[in-house]
Coordinates of C-alpha atoms in Angstrom, one line a residue:
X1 CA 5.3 20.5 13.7
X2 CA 4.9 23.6 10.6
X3 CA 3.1 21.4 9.1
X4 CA 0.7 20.5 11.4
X5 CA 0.4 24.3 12.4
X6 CA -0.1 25.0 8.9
X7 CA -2.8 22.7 9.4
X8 CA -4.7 24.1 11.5
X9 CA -4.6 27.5 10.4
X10 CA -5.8 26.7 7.4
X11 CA -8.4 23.7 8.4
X12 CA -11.3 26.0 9.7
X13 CA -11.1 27.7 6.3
X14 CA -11.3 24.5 4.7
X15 CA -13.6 22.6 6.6
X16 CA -16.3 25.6 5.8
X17 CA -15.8 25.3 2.4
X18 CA -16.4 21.9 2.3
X19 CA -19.6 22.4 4.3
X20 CA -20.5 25.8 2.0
X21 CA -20.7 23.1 -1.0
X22 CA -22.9 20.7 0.5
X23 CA -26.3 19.5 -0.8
X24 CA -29.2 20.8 1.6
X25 CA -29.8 16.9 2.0
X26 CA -26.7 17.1 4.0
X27 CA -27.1 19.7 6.9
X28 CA -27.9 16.9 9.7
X29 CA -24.0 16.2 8.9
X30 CA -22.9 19.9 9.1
X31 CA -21.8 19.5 12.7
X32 CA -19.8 16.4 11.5
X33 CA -17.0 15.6 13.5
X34 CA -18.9 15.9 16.8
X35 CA -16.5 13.4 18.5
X36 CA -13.1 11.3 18.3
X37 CA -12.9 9.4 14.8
X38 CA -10.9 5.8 15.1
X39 CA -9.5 4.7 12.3
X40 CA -8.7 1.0 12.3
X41 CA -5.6 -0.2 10.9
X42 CA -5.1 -4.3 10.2
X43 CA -1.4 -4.3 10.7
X44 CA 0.6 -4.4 14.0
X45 CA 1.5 -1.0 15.8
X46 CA 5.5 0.2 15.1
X47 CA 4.7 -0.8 11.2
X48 CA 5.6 0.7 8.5
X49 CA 1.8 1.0 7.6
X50 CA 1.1 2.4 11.0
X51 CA 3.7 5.2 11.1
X52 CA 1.9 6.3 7.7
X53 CA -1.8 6.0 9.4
X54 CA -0.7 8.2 12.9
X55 CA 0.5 10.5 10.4
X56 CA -2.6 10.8 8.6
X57 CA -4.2 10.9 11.5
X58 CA -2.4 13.2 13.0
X59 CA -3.0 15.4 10.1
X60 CA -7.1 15.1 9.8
X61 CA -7.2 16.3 13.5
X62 CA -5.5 19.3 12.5
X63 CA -7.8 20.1 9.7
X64 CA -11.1 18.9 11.2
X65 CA -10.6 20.3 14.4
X66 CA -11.8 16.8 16.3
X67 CA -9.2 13.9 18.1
X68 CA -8.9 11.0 15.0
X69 CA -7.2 8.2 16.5
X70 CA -5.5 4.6 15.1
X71 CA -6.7 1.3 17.0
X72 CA -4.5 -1.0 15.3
X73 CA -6.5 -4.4 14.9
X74 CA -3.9 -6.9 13.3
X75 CA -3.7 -10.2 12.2
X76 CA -5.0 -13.5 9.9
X77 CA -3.9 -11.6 6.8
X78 CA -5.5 -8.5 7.6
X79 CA -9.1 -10.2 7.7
X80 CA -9.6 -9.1 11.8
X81 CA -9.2 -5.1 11.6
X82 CA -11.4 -5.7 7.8
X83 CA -13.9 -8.0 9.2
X84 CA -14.1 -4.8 12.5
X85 CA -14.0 -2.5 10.4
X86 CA -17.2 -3.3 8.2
X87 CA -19.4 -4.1 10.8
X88 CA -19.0 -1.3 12.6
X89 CA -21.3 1.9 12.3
X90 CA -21.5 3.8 8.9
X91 CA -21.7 7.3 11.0
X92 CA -18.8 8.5 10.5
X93 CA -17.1 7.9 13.2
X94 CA -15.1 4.4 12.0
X95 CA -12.9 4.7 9.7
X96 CA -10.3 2.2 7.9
X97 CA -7.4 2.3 6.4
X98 CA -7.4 -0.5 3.2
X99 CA -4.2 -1.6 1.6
X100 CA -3.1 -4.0 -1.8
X101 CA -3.5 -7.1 1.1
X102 CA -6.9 -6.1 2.5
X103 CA -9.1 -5.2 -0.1
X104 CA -7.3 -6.3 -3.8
X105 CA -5.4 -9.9 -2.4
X106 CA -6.8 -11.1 0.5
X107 CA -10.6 -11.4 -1.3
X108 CA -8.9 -14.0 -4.1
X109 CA -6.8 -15.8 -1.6
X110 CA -9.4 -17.2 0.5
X111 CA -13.1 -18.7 -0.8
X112 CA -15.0 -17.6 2.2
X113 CA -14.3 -14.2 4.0
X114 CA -16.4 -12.2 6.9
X115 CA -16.7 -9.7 4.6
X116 CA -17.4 -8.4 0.8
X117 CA -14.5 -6.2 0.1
X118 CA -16.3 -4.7 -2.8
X119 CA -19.6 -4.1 -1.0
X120 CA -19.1 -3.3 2.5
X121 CA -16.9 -0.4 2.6
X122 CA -17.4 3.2 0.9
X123 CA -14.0 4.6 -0.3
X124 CA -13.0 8.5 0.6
X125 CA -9.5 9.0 -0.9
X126 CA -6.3 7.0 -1.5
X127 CA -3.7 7.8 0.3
X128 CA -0.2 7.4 -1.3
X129 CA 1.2 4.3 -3.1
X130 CA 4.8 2.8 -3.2
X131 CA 6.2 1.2 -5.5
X132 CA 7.6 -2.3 -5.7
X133 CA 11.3 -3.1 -5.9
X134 CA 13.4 -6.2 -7.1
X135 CA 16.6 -6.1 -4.1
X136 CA 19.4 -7.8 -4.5
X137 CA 22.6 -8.7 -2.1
X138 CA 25.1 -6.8 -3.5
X139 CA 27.1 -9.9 -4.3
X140 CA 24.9 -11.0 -7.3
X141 CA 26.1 -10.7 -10.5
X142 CA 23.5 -9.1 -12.2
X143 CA 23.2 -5.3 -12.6
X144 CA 20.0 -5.1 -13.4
X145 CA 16.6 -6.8 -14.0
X146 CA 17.3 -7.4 -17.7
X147 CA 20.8 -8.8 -17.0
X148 CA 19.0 -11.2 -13.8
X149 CA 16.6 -12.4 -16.9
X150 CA 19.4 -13.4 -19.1
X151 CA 20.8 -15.5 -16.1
X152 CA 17.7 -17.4 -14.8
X153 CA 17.0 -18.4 -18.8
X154 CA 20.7 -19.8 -19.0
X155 CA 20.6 -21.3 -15.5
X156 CA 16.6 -21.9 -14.3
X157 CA 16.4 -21.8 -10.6
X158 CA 19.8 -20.3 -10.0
X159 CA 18.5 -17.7 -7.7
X160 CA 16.7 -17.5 -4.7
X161 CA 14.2 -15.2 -4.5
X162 CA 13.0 -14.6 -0.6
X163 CA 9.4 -14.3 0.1
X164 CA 7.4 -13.6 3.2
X165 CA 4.9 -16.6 2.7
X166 CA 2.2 -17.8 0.3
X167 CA -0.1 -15.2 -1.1
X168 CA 2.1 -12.6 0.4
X169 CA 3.2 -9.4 -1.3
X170 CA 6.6 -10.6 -2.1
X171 CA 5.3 -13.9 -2.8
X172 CA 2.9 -12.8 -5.7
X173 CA 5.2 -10.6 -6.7
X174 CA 8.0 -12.7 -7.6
X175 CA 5.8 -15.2 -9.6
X176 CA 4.3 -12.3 -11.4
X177 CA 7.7 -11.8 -13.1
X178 CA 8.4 -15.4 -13.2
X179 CA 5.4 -15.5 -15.3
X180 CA 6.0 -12.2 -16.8
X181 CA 9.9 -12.7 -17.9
X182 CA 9.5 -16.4 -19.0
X183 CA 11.6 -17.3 -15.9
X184 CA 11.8 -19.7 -13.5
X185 CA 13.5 -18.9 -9.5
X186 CA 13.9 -20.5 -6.8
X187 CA 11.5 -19.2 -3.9
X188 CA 11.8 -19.4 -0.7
X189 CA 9.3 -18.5 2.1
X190 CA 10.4 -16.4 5.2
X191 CA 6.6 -16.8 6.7
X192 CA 6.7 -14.3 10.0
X193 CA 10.6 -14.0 9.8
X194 CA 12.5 -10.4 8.3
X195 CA 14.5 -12.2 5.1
X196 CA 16.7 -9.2 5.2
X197 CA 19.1 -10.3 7.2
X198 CA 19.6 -13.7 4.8
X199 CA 19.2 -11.0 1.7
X200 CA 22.4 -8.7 3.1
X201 CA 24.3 -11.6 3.9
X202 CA 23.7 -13.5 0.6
X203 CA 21.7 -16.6 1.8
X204 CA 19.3 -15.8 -0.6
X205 CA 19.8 -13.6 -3.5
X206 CA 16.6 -11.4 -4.5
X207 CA 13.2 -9.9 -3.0
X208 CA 11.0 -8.3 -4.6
X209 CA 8.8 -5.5 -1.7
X210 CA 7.7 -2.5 -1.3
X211 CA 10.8 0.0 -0.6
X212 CA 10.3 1.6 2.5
X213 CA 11.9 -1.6 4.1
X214 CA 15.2 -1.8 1.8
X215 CA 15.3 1.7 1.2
X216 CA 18.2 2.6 4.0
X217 CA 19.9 -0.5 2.5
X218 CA 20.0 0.3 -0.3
X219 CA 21.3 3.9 0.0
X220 CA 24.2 2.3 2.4
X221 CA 25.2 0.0 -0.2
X222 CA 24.1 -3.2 1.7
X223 CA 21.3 -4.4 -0.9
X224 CA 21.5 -3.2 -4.6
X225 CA 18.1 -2.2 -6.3
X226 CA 17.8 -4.3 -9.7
X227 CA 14.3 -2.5 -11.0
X228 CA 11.2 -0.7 -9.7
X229 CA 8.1 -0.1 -10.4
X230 CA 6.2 3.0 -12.3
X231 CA 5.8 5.1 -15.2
X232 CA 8.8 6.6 -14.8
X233 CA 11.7 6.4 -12.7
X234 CA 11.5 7.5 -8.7
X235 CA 13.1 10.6 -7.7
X236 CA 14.8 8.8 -5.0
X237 CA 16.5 6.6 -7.1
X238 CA 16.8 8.2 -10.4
X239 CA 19.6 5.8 -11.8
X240 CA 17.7 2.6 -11.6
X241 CA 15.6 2.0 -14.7
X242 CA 11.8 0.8 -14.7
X243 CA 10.7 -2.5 -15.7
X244 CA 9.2 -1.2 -18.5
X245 CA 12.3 0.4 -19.6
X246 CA 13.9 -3.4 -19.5
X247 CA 11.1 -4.7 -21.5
X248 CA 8.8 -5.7 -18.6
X249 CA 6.0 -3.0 -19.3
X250 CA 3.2 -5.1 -17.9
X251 CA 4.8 -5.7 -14.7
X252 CA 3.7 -3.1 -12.4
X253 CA 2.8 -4.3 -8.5
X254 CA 2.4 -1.8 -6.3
X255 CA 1.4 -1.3 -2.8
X256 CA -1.0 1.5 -1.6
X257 CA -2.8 2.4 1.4
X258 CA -6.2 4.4 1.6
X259 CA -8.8 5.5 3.2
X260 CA -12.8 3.9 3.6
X261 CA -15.6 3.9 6.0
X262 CA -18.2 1.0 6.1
X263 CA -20.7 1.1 3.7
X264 CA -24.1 3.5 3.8
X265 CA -22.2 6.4 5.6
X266 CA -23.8 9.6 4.2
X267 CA -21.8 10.8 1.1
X268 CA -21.7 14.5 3.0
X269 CA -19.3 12.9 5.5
X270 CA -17.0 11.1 2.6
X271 CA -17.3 14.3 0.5
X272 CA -15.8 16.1 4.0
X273 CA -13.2 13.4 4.8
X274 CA -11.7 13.3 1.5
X275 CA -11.5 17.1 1.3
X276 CA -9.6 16.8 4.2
X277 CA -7.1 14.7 3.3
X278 CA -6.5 16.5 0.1
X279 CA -5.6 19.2 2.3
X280 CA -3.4 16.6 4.2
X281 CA -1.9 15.3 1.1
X282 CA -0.6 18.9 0.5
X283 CA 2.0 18.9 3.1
X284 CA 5.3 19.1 1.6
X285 CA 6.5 17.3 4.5
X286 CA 5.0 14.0 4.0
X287 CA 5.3 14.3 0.5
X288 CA 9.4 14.1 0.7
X289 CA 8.5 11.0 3.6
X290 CA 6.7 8.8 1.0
X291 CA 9.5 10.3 -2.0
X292 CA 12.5 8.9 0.0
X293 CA 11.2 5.7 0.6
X294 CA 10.4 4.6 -3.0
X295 CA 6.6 6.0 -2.5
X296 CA 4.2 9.2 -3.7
X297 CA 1.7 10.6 -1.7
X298 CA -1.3 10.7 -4.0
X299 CA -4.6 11.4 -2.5
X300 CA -8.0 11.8 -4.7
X301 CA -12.0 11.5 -4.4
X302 CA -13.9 9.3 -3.7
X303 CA -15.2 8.2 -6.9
X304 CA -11.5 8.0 -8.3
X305 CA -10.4 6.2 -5.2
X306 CA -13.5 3.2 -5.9
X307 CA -12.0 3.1 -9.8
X308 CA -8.3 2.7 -8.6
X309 CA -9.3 -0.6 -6.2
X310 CA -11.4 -2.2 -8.7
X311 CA -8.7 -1.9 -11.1
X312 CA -6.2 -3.0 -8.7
X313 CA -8.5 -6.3 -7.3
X314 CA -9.0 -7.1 -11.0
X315 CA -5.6 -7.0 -11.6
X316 CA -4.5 -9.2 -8.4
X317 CA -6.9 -11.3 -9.3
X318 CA -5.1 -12.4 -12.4
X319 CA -2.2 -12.5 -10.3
X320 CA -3.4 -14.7 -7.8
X321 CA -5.2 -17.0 -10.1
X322 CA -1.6 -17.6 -12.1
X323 CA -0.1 -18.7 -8.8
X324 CA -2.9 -21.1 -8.5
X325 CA -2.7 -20.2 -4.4
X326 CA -5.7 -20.5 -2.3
X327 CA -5.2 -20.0 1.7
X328 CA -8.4 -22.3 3.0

């Protein structure tokens, strides 16, 4: 609740100097938001994902002074709430929240899609990224990702490595350092089903995710945490070493989750949004949310924001393309 106070005392300020800085071009958006914003969200309500978009949302109403809601749209890899999403008016008042899936996985999985993920959506800011894990039952004898490299080149396939499905995030993941490490493990899909429960009881051995899922795990000493992600290591787990610092520099997934509106809505608006969530970003609140769950809160412009997905896409697409997967 401070920081949503905080919010608002400080969001008419803001949302005036915003306007103040605006090209005359852009007056017919000064009264801009007018009404209730949606922002669409591919995943299922009670997510992960979701909590992170209410919050966000929770925080633009604050500073913009105007209801922004979530309408989750979920399902067939994201493609439904993606596929809403870019057809629907680029006024403003339709907003989406992308993620790694959505806009960098889903466009090399599938040879035909509803939409263009590079053409049909304007970015305004990303919104915090989190980085990518390799979990382990606690029973596996390996300390550490270098030490779980050294095993699989003695004894190929000697671990199981759970995966959520085909072209998943886990799934790509894992052969990604397959491929990276020289390695070969044995993977094993999970489709719709949590593999936690397997991972904690040792059915299966490894996983590599996103932490906010293994995170209280982890911490209560039911799953160990082998390597993550980044340039350096997380604050929340400062004793585990990077990949890079076990001689995996080039391994680097991560999973992020931002903000666009469909394509051809007046840069005034996206210039306004993302100053808005830069103000959002600055709660220390959420900040320590994404920090204990393996993530950063890392908001940016708009221009920045359209560099970091094309990177990311290009670099999936290499990914994807080593797996040799294709979903239709």
């Amino acid at each position: 609740m401070a920081f949503l106070e905080g919010l608002v005392r400080s969001g008419a300020g803001m949302a005036l100097a915003v306007l103040a800085a605006l090209p005359l071009g852009a007056v017919a958006q000064a009264d801009y938001p007018a009404k209730a914003v949606r922002i669409i969200a591919p995943f299922p309500a009670g997510s992960g994902p979701d909590a992170n978009a209410r919050e966000l949302a929770a925080g633009l109403t604050a500073v913009l002074g105007q209801s922004f809601f979530v309408e989750n749209r979920p399902g067939a890899s994201n493609i439904i709430g993606t596929e809403a999403a870019a057809r629907a008016p680029a006024d403003g008042y339709t907003l989406y929240i992308g993620t790694t899936s959505s806009l960098s996985v889903v466009p090399h999985l599938y040879s035909k899609l509803p939409f263009n993920a590079a053409r049909d959506f304007a970015p305004i800011s990303l919104l915090g990224v989190l980085n990518t894990g390799l979990v382990a039952t606690p029973g596996l004898a390996a300390h550490d990702a270098r030490e779980l490299v050294a095993q699989l080149k003695a004894r190929p396939e000697s671990a199981a490595v759970a995966t959520q499905g085909p072209g998943s995030y886990s799934h790509l993941s894992a052969v990604w350092f397959n491929n990276a490490a020289g390695v070969r493990s044995n993977l094993v899909p999970y489709n719709s089903n949590s593999p936690y429960t397997d991972l904690m009881a040792g059915q299966v051995q490894l996983m590599f995710d996103g932490l906010p899922a293994a995170a209280g795990p982890i911490r209560g000493g039911k799953l160990k945490l082998l390597g993550i992600t980044g340039q350096a290591r997380h604050p929340s787990f400062p004793d585990v070493p990077t990949f890079a610092e076990q001689g995996l520099p080039d391994y680097a997934p991560i999973a992020w989750q931002g903000v666009l509106a469909p394509a051809g809505t007046p840069p005034a608006i996206l210039a306004q949004l993302s100053a808005a969530m830069a103000k959002v970003c600055q709660s220390a609140d959420l900040q320590k949310k994404w920090r204990d769950y393996g993530g950063e809160l890392r908001c940016n412009t708009p221009a920045e924001f359209a560099a970091f997905i094309e990177a990311d896409r290009t670099m999936w697409g290499r990914v994807v393309r080593a797996a040799g997967v294709k979903l239709d």
